[in-house]
């Protein structure tokens, strides 16, 4: 964690500023250490990433980083009992599922970021400070920083470890493990916030969206992609009622079989026949999209479809209503192919 990040963070429980203590430092960065708050909460910094989680979302940290808790046991404060608000099981399940996904599929190479930022004016990112909500394995942070923004990638899951590795020597990239609804950032910290394909996986997506607004500066935009409501996605929900209950390695096997049919047969058939005018006209957009990518990309998406514990779907009007109810201005929405709804608005 670079010292600069401390100016942007706050305690997700009470909103106060945090004190940092380094156990290990390297080239001015805290590799392992501790963030503490006047309210008694404390948060570990593990492998250079501050972990600002509350409630039972913390249990994963102890499981995944036992060496941190063992090596620094004498310096860690007692775990404070967390105020009495249960985090529902779905959220922990989401944390585990996406952590697994973005570790296994960390080399996922679909470039949907270019499409996502297409409606923005040229040079938008230059010298701005932004937040990537649900950064996964850090692909979009890499892209946004290449356009010269400084970006903080936040994810609920241990995917932040993959993201940190992908952006290791990138001075413009920072990562935080945190939760959208208990946002660990100071009010008015960011010049922009974006979230690409994430909010629809929250138990209450609109609540997650609303909790981001205070972290924007005045006049700063937020822009998001959420799942578009389509017949195809509604049908898939029937399969997901079963698959989301299965162990992750089993879902991975199923996703592989689905990819063999969907990509191995359908997409490849399209590739063979695409010169025929009728085929080109009647092939669904998603098949044409996947024809640009490899088997691995389709495999990762199938895993995502079958494993994500919760998914919600929206029409353009429903997404616009989020922005209106949040009191944002200059609202724009658009459908992107037959998969996404894009929305953007500014904090007044
Ligand atoms: Zn606090």
mmCIF file with all atom_site columns, C-alpha atoms in Angstrom, residues 123-336:
data_model
loop_
_atom_site.group_PDB
_atom_site.id
_atom_site.type_symbol
_atom_site.label_atom_id
_atom_site.label_alt_id
_atom_site.label_comp_id
_atom_site.label_asym_id
_atom_site.label_entity_id
_atom_site.label_seq_id
_atom_site.pdbx_PDB_ins_code
_atom_site.Cartn_x
_atom_site.Cartn_y
_atom_site.Cartn_z
_atom_site.occupancy
_atom_site.B_iso_or_equiv
_atom_site.pdbx_formal_charge
_atom_site.auth_seq_id
_atom_site.auth_comp_id
_atom_site.auth_asym_id
_atom_site.auth_atom_id
_atom_site.pdbx_PDB_model_num
ATOM 1   C CA . UNK A 1 123 ? -9.065  12.165  -23.060 1.00 0.00 ? 123 UNK A CA 1
ATOM 2   C CA . UNK A 1 124 ? -11.644 11.560  -20.313 1.00 0.00 ? 124 UNK A CA 1
ATOM 3   C CA . UNK A 1 125 ? -9.276  9.612   -18.066 1.00 0.00 ? 125 UNK A CA 1
ATOM 4   C CA . UNK A 1 126 ? -6.260  11.862  -18.278 1.00 0.00 ? 126 UNK A CA 1
ATOM 5   C CA . UNK A 1 127 ? -4.918  12.890  -14.841 1.00 0.00 ? 127 UNK A CA 1
ATOM 6   C CA . UNK A 1 128 ? -8.142  11.976  -13.050 1.00 0.00 ? 128 UNK A CA 1
ATOM 7   C CA . UNK A 1 129 ? -8.496  9.883   -9.910  1.00 0.00 ? 129 UNK A CA 1
ATOM 8   C CA . UNK A 1 130 ? -11.042 7.108   -10.200 1.00 0.00 ? 130 UNK A CA 1
ATOM 9   C CA . UNK A 1 131 ? -12.546 4.106   -8.472  1.00 0.00 ? 131 UNK A CA 1
ATOM 10  C CA . UNK A 1 132 ? -13.146 0.748   -10.195 1.00 0.00 ? 132 UNK A CA 1
ATOM 11  C CA . UNK A 1 133 ? -15.898 -1.001  -8.264  1.00 0.00 ? 133 UNK A CA 1
ATOM 12  C CA . UNK A 1 134 ? -15.611 -4.782  -8.466  1.00 0.00 ? 134 UNK A CA 1
ATOM 13  C CA . UNK A 1 135 ? -12.239 -4.761  -10.200 1.00 0.00 ? 135 UNK A CA 1
ATOM 14  C CA . UNK A 1 136 ? -11.913 -8.576  -10.398 1.00 0.00 ? 136 UNK A CA 1
ATOM 15  C CA . UNK A 1 137 ? -8.506  -9.537  -11.740 1.00 0.00 ? 137 UNK A CA 1
ATOM 16  C CA . UNK A 1 138 ? -7.661  -5.880  -12.515 1.00 0.00 ? 138 UNK A CA 1
ATOM 17  C CA . UNK A 1 139 ? -7.949  -5.804  -16.338 1.00 0.00 ? 139 UNK A CA 1
ATOM 18  C CA . UNK A 1 140 ? -9.905  -2.560  -16.433 1.00 0.00 ? 140 UNK A CA 1
ATOM 19  C CA . UNK A 1 141 ? -7.626  -0.824  -13.943 1.00 0.00 ? 141 UNK A CA 1
ATOM 20  C CA . UNK A 1 142 ? -4.753  -1.706  -16.247 1.00 0.00 ? 142 UNK A CA 1
ATOM 21  C CA . UNK A 1 143 ? -6.615  -0.242  -19.199 1.00 0.00 ? 143 UNK A CA 1
ATOM 22  C CA . UNK A 1 144 ? -7.772  2.940   -17.404 1.00 0.00 ? 144 UNK A CA 1
ATOM 23  C CA . UNK A 1 145 ? -4.272  3.634   -16.035 1.00 0.00 ? 145 UNK A CA 1
ATOM 24  C CA . UNK A 1 146 ? -2.839  3.179   -19.540 1.00 0.00 ? 146 UNK A CA 1
ATOM 25  C CA . UNK A 1 147 ? -5.095  6.159   -20.410 1.00 0.00 ? 147 UNK A CA 1
ATOM 26  C CA . UNK A 1 148 ? -3.280  8.000   -17.599 1.00 0.00 ? 148 UNK A CA 1
ATOM 27  C CA . UNK A 1 149 ? -5.886  7.949   -14.858 1.00 0.00 ? 149 UNK A CA 1
ATOM 28  C CA . UNK A 1 150 ? -4.887  6.987   -11.335 1.00 0.00 ? 150 UNK A CA 1
ATOM 29  C CA . UNK A 1 151 ? -7.275  4.219   -10.338 1.00 0.00 ? 151 UNK A CA 1
ATOM 30  C CA . UNK A 1 152 ? -8.154  2.375   -7.181  1.00 0.00 ? 152 UNK A CA 1
ATOM 31  C CA . UNK A 1 153 ? -9.513  -1.071  -7.845  1.00 0.00 ? 153 UNK A CA 1
ATOM 32  C CA . UNK A 1 154 ? -11.801 -2.448  -5.169  1.00 0.00 ? 154 UNK A CA 1
ATOM 33  C CA . UNK A 1 155 ? -13.179 -5.953  -4.940  1.00 0.00 ? 155 UNK A CA 1
ATOM 34  C CA . UNK A 1 156 ? -15.018 -7.897  -2.271  1.00 0.00 ? 156 UNK A CA 1
ATOM 35  C CA . UNK A 1 157 ? -13.096 -11.071 -3.019  1.00 0.00 ? 157 UNK A CA 1
ATOM 36  C CA . UNK A 1 158 ? -9.507  -12.264 -3.025  1.00 0.00 ? 158 UNK A CA 1
ATOM 37  C CA . UNK A 1 159 ? -9.479  -11.504 -6.775  1.00 0.00 ? 159 UNK A CA 1
ATOM 38  C CA . UNK A 1 160 ? -7.679  -8.308  -5.605  1.00 0.00 ? 160 UNK A CA 1
ATOM 39  C CA . UNK A 1 161 ? -4.574  -10.476 -5.141  1.00 0.00 ? 161 UNK A CA 1
ATOM 40  C CA . UNK A 1 162 ? -4.632  -11.388 -8.861  1.00 0.00 ? 162 UNK A CA 1
ATOM 41  C CA . UNK A 1 163 ? -5.330  -7.718  -9.674  1.00 0.00 ? 163 UNK A CA 1
ATOM 42  C CA . UNK A 1 164 ? -2.352  -6.619  -7.583  1.00 0.00 ? 164 UNK A CA 1
ATOM 43  C CA . UNK A 1 165 ? -0.066  -9.076  -9.392  1.00 0.00 ? 165 UNK A CA 1
ATOM 44  C CA . UNK A 1 166 ? -1.284  -7.973  -12.836 1.00 0.00 ? 166 UNK A CA 1
ATOM 45  C CA . UNK A 1 167 ? -0.560  -4.324  -11.985 1.00 0.00 ? 167 UNK A CA 1
ATOM 46  C CA . UNK A 1 168 ? 2.491   -4.877  -9.789  1.00 0.00 ? 168 UNK A CA 1
ATOM 47  C CA . UNK A 1 169 ? 4.796   -2.177  -11.153 1.00 0.00 ? 169 UNK A CA 1
ATOM 48  C CA . UNK A 1 170 ? 2.070   0.231   -12.176 1.00 0.00 ? 170 UNK A CA 1
ATOM 49  C CA . UNK A 1 171 ? 2.439   3.409   -10.065 1.00 0.00 ? 171 UNK A CA 1
ATOM 50  C CA . UNK A 1 172 ? -1.066  4.585   -11.037 1.00 0.00 ? 172 UNK A CA 1
ATOM 51  C CA . UNK A 1 173 ? -2.852  1.459   -9.795  1.00 0.00 ? 173 UNK A CA 1
ATOM 52  C CA . UNK A 1 174 ? -3.901  0.768   -6.188  1.00 0.00 ? 174 UNK A CA 1
ATOM 53  C CA . UNK A 1 175 ? -6.036  -2.025  -4.787  1.00 0.00 ? 175 UNK A CA 1
ATOM 54  C CA . UNK A 1 176 ? -8.317  -2.386  -1.807  1.00 0.00 ? 176 UNK A CA 1
ATOM 55  C CA . UNK A 1 177 ? -10.408 -5.327  -0.636  1.00 0.00 ? 177 UNK A CA 1
ATOM 56  C CA . UNK A 1 178 ? -13.715 -3.802  0.383   1.00 0.00 ? 178 UNK A CA 1
ATOM 57  C CA . UNK A 1 179 ? -17.483 -3.871  0.179   1.00 0.00 ? 179 UNK A CA 1
ATOM 58  C CA . UNK A 1 180 ? -19.650 -1.533  -1.890  1.00 0.00 ? 180 UNK A CA 1
ATOM 59  C CA . UNK A 1 181 ? -22.253 -0.997  0.812   1.00 0.00 ? 181 UNK A CA 1
ATOM 60  C CA . UNK A 1 182 ? -19.653 -0.300  3.519   1.00 0.00 ? 182 UNK A CA 1
ATOM 61  C CA . UNK A 1 183 ? -17.499 1.821   1.261   1.00 0.00 ? 183 UNK A CA 1
ATOM 62  C CA . UNK A 1 184 ? -14.051 2.511   2.774   1.00 0.00 ? 184 UNK A CA 1
ATOM 63  C CA . UNK A 1 185 ? -13.438 5.847   0.980   1.00 0.00 ? 185 UNK A CA 1
ATOM 64  C CA . UNK A 1 186 ? -13.743 9.443   2.100   1.00 0.00 ? 186 UNK A CA 1
ATOM 65  C CA . UNK A 1 187 ? -16.596 11.581  0.825   1.00 0.00 ? 187 UNK A CA 1
ATOM 66  C CA . UNK A 1 188 ? -15.862 13.479  -2.372  1.00 0.00 ? 188 UNK A CA 1
ATOM 67  C CA . UNK A 1 189 ? -12.648 11.553  -3.053  1.00 0.00 ? 189 UNK A CA 1
ATOM 68  C CA . UNK A 1 190 ? -13.056 10.693  -6.747  1.00 0.00 ? 190 UNK A CA 1
ATOM 69  C CA . UNK A 1 191 ? -13.168 12.411  -10.147 1.00 0.00 ? 191 UNK A CA 1
ATOM 70  C CA . UNK A 1 192 ? -15.047 9.401   -11.507 1.00 0.00 ? 192 UNK A CA 1
ATOM 71  C CA . UNK A 1 193 ? -16.386 6.039   -10.416 1.00 0.00 ? 193 UNK A CA 1
ATOM 72  C CA . UNK A 1 194 ? -17.192 3.152   -12.723 1.00 0.00 ? 194 UNK A CA 1
ATOM 73  C CA . UNK A 1 195 ? -18.404 -0.392  -12.359 1.00 0.00 ? 195 UNK A CA 1
ATOM 74  C CA . UNK A 1 196 ? -18.404 -2.787  -15.257 1.00 0.00 ? 196 UNK A CA 1
ATOM 75  C CA . UNK A 1 197 ? -20.650 -5.834  -14.972 1.00 0.00 ? 197 UNK A CA 1
ATOM 76  C CA . UNK A 1 198 ? -20.689 -6.052  -11.175 1.00 0.00 ? 198 UNK A CA 1
ATOM 77  C CA . UNK A 1 199 ? -23.594 -4.291  -9.435  1.00 0.00 ? 199 UNK A CA 1
ATOM 78  C CA . UNK A 1 200 ? -26.218 -6.752  -10.754 1.00 0.00 ? 200 UNK A CA 1
ATOM 79  C CA . UNK A 1 201 ? -24.532 -9.453  -8.654  1.00 0.00 ? 201 UNK A CA 1
ATOM 80  C CA . UNK A 1 202 ? -25.230 -7.622  -5.371  1.00 0.00 ? 202 UNK A CA 1
ATOM 81  C CA . UNK A 1 203 ? -28.167 -8.725  -3.209  1.00 0.00 ? 203 UNK A CA 1
ATOM 82  C CA . UNK A 1 204 ? -29.555 -5.151  -3.537  1.00 0.00 ? 204 UNK A CA 1
ATOM 83  C CA . UNK A 1 205 ? -27.938 -3.600  -6.635  1.00 0.00 ? 205 UNK A CA 1
ATOM 84  C CA . UNK A 1 206 ? -29.563 -0.167  -6.387  1.00 0.00 ? 206 UNK A CA 1
ATOM 85  C CA . UNK A 1 207 ? -28.510 0.179   -2.753  1.00 0.00 ? 207 UNK A CA 1
ATOM 86  C CA . UNK A 1 208 ? -24.935 -0.626  -3.807  1.00 0.00 ? 208 UNK A CA 1
ATOM 87  C CA . UNK A 1 209 ? -25.129 2.004   -6.543  1.00 0.00 ? 209 UNK A CA 1
ATOM 88  C CA . UNK A 1 210 ? -26.474 4.647   -4.134  1.00 0.00 ? 210 UNK A CA 1
ATOM 89  C CA . UNK A 1 211 ? -23.714 3.999   -1.607  1.00 0.00 ? 211 UNK A CA 1
ATOM 90  C CA . UNK A 1 212 ? -21.104 5.007   -4.201  1.00 0.00 ? 212 UNK A CA 1
ATOM 91  C CA . UNK A 1 213 ? -22.475 8.513   -4.862  1.00 0.00 ? 213 UNK A CA 1
ATOM 92  C CA . UNK A 1 214 ? -21.061 10.267  -1.738  1.00 0.00 ? 214 UNK A CA 1
ATOM 93  C CA . UNK A 1 215 ? -17.518 9.234   -2.762  1.00 0.00 ? 215 UNK A CA 1
ATOM 94  C CA . UNK A 1 216 ? -17.811 11.338  -5.955  1.00 0.00 ? 216 UNK A CA 1
ATOM 95  C CA . UNK A 1 217 ? -16.615 14.924  -6.118  1.00 0.00 ? 217 UNK A CA 1
ATOM 96  C CA . UNK A 1 218 ? -19.234 17.487  -7.123  1.00 0.00 ? 218 UNK A CA 1
ATOM 97  C CA . UNK A 1 219 ? -19.864 17.389  -10.889 1.00 0.00 ? 219 UNK A CA 1
ATOM 98  C CA . UNK A 1 220 ? -18.026 14.036  -11.110 1.00 0.00 ? 220 UNK A CA 1
ATOM 99  C CA . UNK A 1 221 ? -19.603 11.213  -13.146 1.00 0.00 ? 221 UNK A CA 1
ATOM 100 C CA . UNK A 1 222 ? -20.411 7.619   -12.351 1.00 0.00 ? 222 UNK A CA 1
ATOM 101 C CA . UNK A 1 223 ? -20.890 5.177   -15.214 1.00 0.00 ? 223 UNK A CA 1
ATOM 102 C CA . UNK A 1 224 ? -21.901 1.536   -15.082 1.00 0.00 ? 224 UNK A CA 1
ATOM 103 C CA . UNK A 1 225 ? -22.811 -1.554  -17.061 1.00 0.00 ? 225 UNK A CA 1
ATOM 104 C CA . UNK A 1 226 ? -25.448 -3.927  -15.723 1.00 0.00 ? 226 UNK A CA 1
ATOM 105 C CA . UNK A 1 227 ? -27.083 -6.999  -17.233 1.00 0.00 ? 227 UNK A CA 1
ATOM 106 C CA . UNK A 1 228 ? -29.823 -6.263  -19.720 1.00 0.00 ? 228 UNK A CA 1
ATOM 107 C CA . UNK A 1 229 ? -33.063 -8.158  -19.241 1.00 0.00 ? 229 UNK A CA 1
ATOM 108 C CA . UNK A 1 230 ? -33.357 -10.609 -22.116 1.00 0.00 ? 230 UNK A CA 1
ATOM 109 C CA . UNK A 1 231 ? -35.295 -13.831 -22.659 1.00 0.00 ? 231 UNK A CA 1
ATOM 110 C CA . UNK A 1 232 ? -32.000 -15.711 -22.907 1.00 0.00 ? 232 UNK A CA 1
ATOM 111 C CA . UNK A 1 233 ? -30.930 -14.575 -19.446 1.00 0.00 ? 233 UNK A CA 1
ATOM 112 C CA . UNK A 1 234 ? -34.336 -15.313 -17.939 1.00 0.00 ? 234 UNK A CA 1
ATOM 113 C CA . UNK A 1 235 ? -34.206 -18.883 -19.275 1.00 0.00 ? 235 UNK A CA 1
ATOM 114 C CA . UNK A 1 236 ? -30.741 -19.351 -17.878 1.00 0.00 ? 236 UNK A CA 1
ATOM 115 C CA . UNK A 1 237 ? -32.085 -18.490 -14.413 1.00 0.00 ? 237 UNK A CA 1
ATOM 116 C CA . UNK A 1 238 ? -33.834 -21.895 -14.365 1.00 0.00 ? 238 UNK A CA 1
ATOM 117 C CA . UNK A 1 239 ? -30.497 -23.689 -14.778 1.00 0.00 ? 239 UNK A CA 1
ATOM 118 C CA . UNK A 1 240 ? -28.848 -21.374 -12.275 1.00 0.00 ? 240 UNK A CA 1
ATOM 119 C CA . UNK A 1 241 ? -31.306 -22.351 -9.569  1.00 0.00 ? 241 UNK A CA 1
ATOM 120 C CA . UNK A 1 242 ? -29.519 -25.703 -9.591  1.00 0.00 ? 242 UNK A CA 1
ATOM 121 C CA . UNK A 1 243 ? -25.972 -24.791 -10.507 1.00 0.00 ? 243 UNK A CA 1
ATOM 122 C CA . UNK A 1 244 ? -25.518 -22.031 -7.906  1.00 0.00 ? 244 UNK A CA 1
ATOM 123 C CA . UNK A 1 245 ? -25.994 -24.689 -5.225  1.00 0.00 ? 245 UNK A CA 1
ATOM 124 C CA . UNK A 1 246 ? -23.173 -26.861 -6.552  1.00 0.00 ? 246 UNK A CA 1
ATOM 125 C CA . UNK A 1 247 ? -19.542 -26.810 -5.370  1.00 0.00 ? 247 UNK A CA 1
ATOM 126 C CA . UNK A 1 248 ? -17.356 -24.465 -7.461  1.00 0.00 ? 248 UNK A CA 1
ATOM 127 C CA . UNK A 1 249 ? -15.139 -27.208 -9.004  1.00 0.00 ? 249 UNK A CA 1
ATOM 128 C CA . UNK A 1 250 ? -18.324 -28.988 -10.199 1.00 0.00 ? 250 UNK A CA 1
ATOM 129 C CA . UNK A 1 251 ? -19.616 -25.749 -11.745 1.00 0.00 ? 251 UNK A CA 1
ATOM 130 C CA . UNK A 1 252 ? -16.252 -25.438 -13.468 1.00 0.00 ? 252 UNK A CA 1
ATOM 131 C CA . UNK A 1 253 ? -16.738 -28.871 -15.088 1.00 0.00 ? 253 UNK A CA 1
ATOM 132 C CA . UNK A 1 254 ? -20.275 -27.940 -16.161 1.00 0.00 ? 254 UNK A CA 1
ATOM 133 C CA . UNK A 1 255 ? -19.064 -24.629 -17.563 1.00 0.00 ? 255 UNK A CA 1
ATOM 134 C CA . UNK A 1 256 ? -16.501 -26.525 -19.606 1.00 0.00 ? 256 UNK A CA 1
ATOM 135 C CA . UNK A 1 257 ? -19.210 -28.768 -21.098 1.00 0.00 ? 257 UNK A CA 1
ATOM 136 C CA . UNK A 1 258 ? -21.404 -25.745 -21.870 1.00 0.00 ? 258 UNK A CA 1
ATOM 137 C CA . UNK A 1 259 ? -18.459 -24.064 -23.600 1.00 0.00 ? 259 UNK A CA 1
ATOM 138 C CA . UNK A 1 260 ? -17.773 -27.128 -25.728 1.00 0.00 ? 260 UNK A CA 1
ATOM 139 C CA . UNK A 1 261 ? -21.338 -26.910 -27.050 1.00 0.00 ? 261 UNK A CA 1
ATOM 140 C CA . UNK A 1 262 ? -21.676 -23.125 -27.194 1.00 0.00 ? 262 UNK A CA 1
ATOM 141 C CA . UNK A 1 263 ? -18.221 -22.201 -28.420 1.00 0.00 ? 263 UNK A CA 1
ATOM 142 C CA . UNK A 1 264 ? -16.767 -25.470 -29.714 1.00 0.00 ? 264 UNK A CA 1
ATOM 143 C CA . UNK A 1 265 ? -19.804 -26.197 -31.899 1.00 0.00 ? 265 UNK A CA 1
ATOM 144 C CA . UNK A 1 266 ? -21.981 -23.085 -32.355 1.00 0.00 ? 266 UNK A CA 1
ATOM 145 C CA . UNK A 1 267 ? -19.351 -20.339 -32.524 1.00 0.00 ? 267 UNK A CA 1
ATOM 146 C CA . UNK A 1 268 ? -17.042 -22.422 -34.699 1.00 0.00 ? 268 UNK A CA 1
ATOM 147 C CA . UNK A 1 269 ? -19.903 -23.301 -37.019 1.00 0.00 ? 269 UNK A CA 1
ATOM 148 C CA . UNK A 1 270 ? -20.665 -19.604 -37.376 1.00 0.00 ? 270 UNK A CA 1
ATOM 149 C CA . UNK A 1 271 ? -17.009 -18.979 -38.216 1.00 0.00 ? 271 UNK A CA 1
ATOM 150 C CA . UNK A 1 272 ? -17.195 -21.556 -40.987 1.00 0.00 ? 272 UNK A CA 1
ATOM 151 C CA . UNK A 1 273 ? -20.460 -20.294 -42.433 1.00 0.00 ? 273 UNK A CA 1
ATOM 152 C CA . UNK A 1 274 ? -20.363 -16.561 -41.735 1.00 0.00 ? 274 UNK A CA 1
ATOM 153 C CA . UNK A 1 275 ? -19.776 -15.635 -45.363 1.00 0.00 ? 275 UNK A CA 1
ATOM 154 C CA . UNK A 1 276 ? -23.265 -16.806 -46.229 1.00 0.00 ? 276 UNK A CA 1
ATOM 155 C CA . UNK A 1 277 ? -25.538 -13.751 -46.098 1.00 0.00 ? 277 UNK A CA 1
ATOM 156 C CA . UNK A 1 278 ? -28.397 -15.588 -44.352 1.00 0.00 ? 278 UNK A CA 1
ATOM 157 C CA . UNK A 1 279 ? -26.122 -16.908 -41.619 1.00 0.00 ? 279 UNK A CA 1
ATOM 158 C CA . UNK A 1 280 ? -24.692 -13.450 -41.004 1.00 0.00 ? 280 UNK A CA 1
ATOM 159 C CA . UNK A 1 281 ? -28.171 -11.972 -40.761 1.00 0.00 ? 281 UNK A CA 1
ATOM 160 C CA . UNK A 1 282 ? -29.709 -14.544 -38.415 1.00 0.00 ? 282 UNK A CA 1
ATOM 161 C CA . UNK A 1 283 ? -26.817 -15.250 -36.069 1.00 0.00 ? 283 UNK A CA 1
ATOM 162 C CA . UNK A 1 284 ? -27.384 -13.735 -32.614 1.00 0.00 ? 284 UNK A CA 1
ATOM 163 C CA . UNK A 1 285 ? -25.044 -10.892 -31.678 1.00 0.00 ? 285 UNK A CA 1
ATOM 164 C CA . UNK A 1 286 ? -23.494 -12.799 -28.815 1.00 0.00 ? 286 UNK A CA 1
ATOM 165 C CA . UNK A 1 287 ? -22.243 -15.541 -31.156 1.00 0.00 ? 287 UNK A CA 1
ATOM 166 C CA . UNK A 1 288 ? -20.638 -12.929 -33.416 1.00 0.00 ? 288 UNK A CA 1
ATOM 167 C CA . UNK A 1 289 ? -19.056 -11.315 -30.347 1.00 0.00 ? 289 UNK A CA 1
ATOM 168 C CA . UNK A 1 290 ? -17.580 -14.600 -29.097 1.00 0.00 ? 290 UNK A CA 1
ATOM 169 C CA . UNK A 1 291 ? -16.195 -15.392 -32.544 1.00 0.00 ? 291 UNK A CA 1
ATOM 170 C CA . UNK A 1 292 ? -13.682 -12.591 -31.851 1.00 0.00 ? 292 UNK A CA 1
ATOM 171 C CA . UNK A 1 293 ? -12.333 -14.367 -28.767 1.00 0.00 ? 293 UNK A CA 1
ATOM 172 C CA . UNK A 1 294 ? -10.885 -17.728 -27.809 1.00 0.00 ? 294 UNK A CA 1
ATOM 173 C CA . UNK A 1 295 ? -12.344 -20.765 -26.064 1.00 0.00 ? 295 UNK A CA 1
ATOM 174 C CA . UNK A 1 296 ? -10.962 -19.615 -22.689 1.00 0.00 ? 296 UNK A CA 1
ATOM 175 C CA . UNK A 1 297 ? -12.984 -16.385 -22.777 1.00 0.00 ? 297 UNK A CA 1
ATOM 176 C CA . UNK A 1 298 ? -16.215 -18.254 -23.406 1.00 0.00 ? 298 UNK A CA 1
ATOM 177 C CA . UNK A 1 299 ? -15.289 -20.779 -20.684 1.00 0.00 ? 299 UNK A CA 1
ATOM 178 C CA . UNK A 1 300 ? -14.758 -18.004 -18.099 1.00 0.00 ? 300 UNK A CA 1
ATOM 179 C CA . UNK A 1 301 ? -18.096 -16.416 -19.021 1.00 0.00 ? 301 UNK A CA 1
ATOM 180 C CA . UNK A 1 302 ? -19.910 -19.723 -18.717 1.00 0.00 ? 302 UNK A CA 1
ATOM 181 C CA . UNK A 1 303 ? -18.413 -20.203 -15.283 1.00 0.00 ? 303 UNK A CA 1
ATOM 182 C CA . UNK A 1 304 ? -19.557 -16.696 -14.344 1.00 0.00 ? 304 UNK A CA 1
ATOM 183 C CA . UNK A 1 305 ? -23.082 -17.343 -15.630 1.00 0.00 ? 305 UNK A CA 1
ATOM 184 C CA . UNK A 1 306 ? -23.489 -20.622 -13.786 1.00 0.00 ? 306 UNK A CA 1
ATOM 185 C CA . UNK A 1 307 ? -21.773 -19.712 -10.506 1.00 0.00 ? 307 UNK A CA 1
ATOM 186 C CA . UNK A 1 308 ? -22.666 -16.115 -9.551  1.00 0.00 ? 308 UNK A CA 1
ATOM 187 C CA . UNK A 1 309 ? -24.914 -16.525 -6.486  1.00 0.00 ? 309 UNK A CA 1
ATOM 188 C CA . UNK A 1 310 ? -27.205 -13.615 -7.456  1.00 0.00 ? 310 UNK A CA 1
ATOM 189 C CA . UNK A 1 311 ? -27.966 -11.941 -10.780 1.00 0.00 ? 311 UNK A CA 1
ATOM 190 C CA . UNK A 1 312 ? -30.477 -9.175  -11.523 1.00 0.00 ? 312 UNK A CA 1
ATOM 191 C CA . UNK A 1 313 ? -31.566 -7.869  -14.932 1.00 0.00 ? 313 UNK A CA 1
ATOM 192 C CA . UNK A 1 314 ? -32.647 -4.406  -16.031 1.00 0.00 ? 314 UNK A CA 1
ATOM 193 C CA . UNK A 1 315 ? -34.332 -2.489  -18.788 1.00 0.00 ? 315 UNK A CA 1
ATOM 194 C CA . UNK A 1 316 ? -33.031 0.879   -19.885 1.00 0.00 ? 316 UNK A CA 1
ATOM 195 C CA . UNK A 1 317 ? -35.914 2.658   -18.088 1.00 0.00 ? 317 UNK A CA 1
ATOM 196 C CA . UNK A 1 318 ? -35.230 0.793   -14.844 1.00 0.00 ? 318 UNK A CA 1
ATOM 197 C CA . UNK A 1 319 ? -31.571 1.784   -14.899 1.00 0.00 ? 319 UNK A CA 1
ATOM 198 C CA . UNK A 1 320 ? -32.422 5.412   -15.667 1.00 0.00 ? 320 UNK A CA 1
ATOM 199 C CA . UNK A 1 321 ? -34.693 5.378   -12.600 1.00 0.00 ? 321 UNK A CA 1
ATOM 200 C CA . UNK A 1 322 ? -31.673 4.450   -10.390 1.00 0.00 ? 322 UNK A CA 1
ATOM 201 C CA . UNK A 1 323 ? -29.871 7.582   -11.534 1.00 0.00 ? 323 UNK A CA 1
ATOM 202 C CA . UNK A 1 324 ? -32.973 9.744   -11.091 1.00 0.00 ? 324 UNK A CA 1
ATOM 203 C CA . UNK A 1 325 ? -33.725 8.450   -7.603  1.00 0.00 ? 325 UNK A CA 1
ATOM 204 C CA . UNK A 1 326 ? -30.073 9.045   -6.642  1.00 0.00 ? 326 UNK A CA 1
ATOM 205 C CA . UNK A 1 327 ? -30.552 12.724  -7.615  1.00 0.00 ? 327 UNK A CA 1
ATOM 206 C CA . UNK A 1 328 ? -27.921 12.637  -10.374 1.00 0.00 ? 328 UNK A CA 1
ATOM 207 C CA . UNK A 1 329 ? -27.946 14.970  -13.373 1.00 0.00 ? 329 UNK A CA 1
ATOM 208 C CA . UNK A 1 330 ? -26.937 14.751  -17.066 1.00 0.00 ? 330 UNK A CA 1
ATOM 209 C CA . UNK A 1 331 ? -28.271 11.198  -17.121 1.00 0.00 ? 331 UNK A CA 1
ATOM 210 C CA . UNK A 1 332 ? -27.555 9.088   -20.196 1.00 0.00 ? 332 UNK A CA 1
ATOM 211 C CA . UNK A 1 333 ? -28.470 5.448   -20.781 1.00 0.00 ? 333 UNK A CA 1
ATOM 212 C CA . UNK A 1 334 ? -27.991 3.103   -23.715 1.00 0.00 ? 334 UNK A CA 1
ATOM 213 C CA . UNK A 1 335 ? -28.417 -0.543  -24.618 1.00 0.00 ? 335 UNK A CA 1
ATOM 214 C CA . UNK A 1 336 ? -25.167 -2.262  -25.525 1.00 0.00 ? 336 UNK A CA 1
#
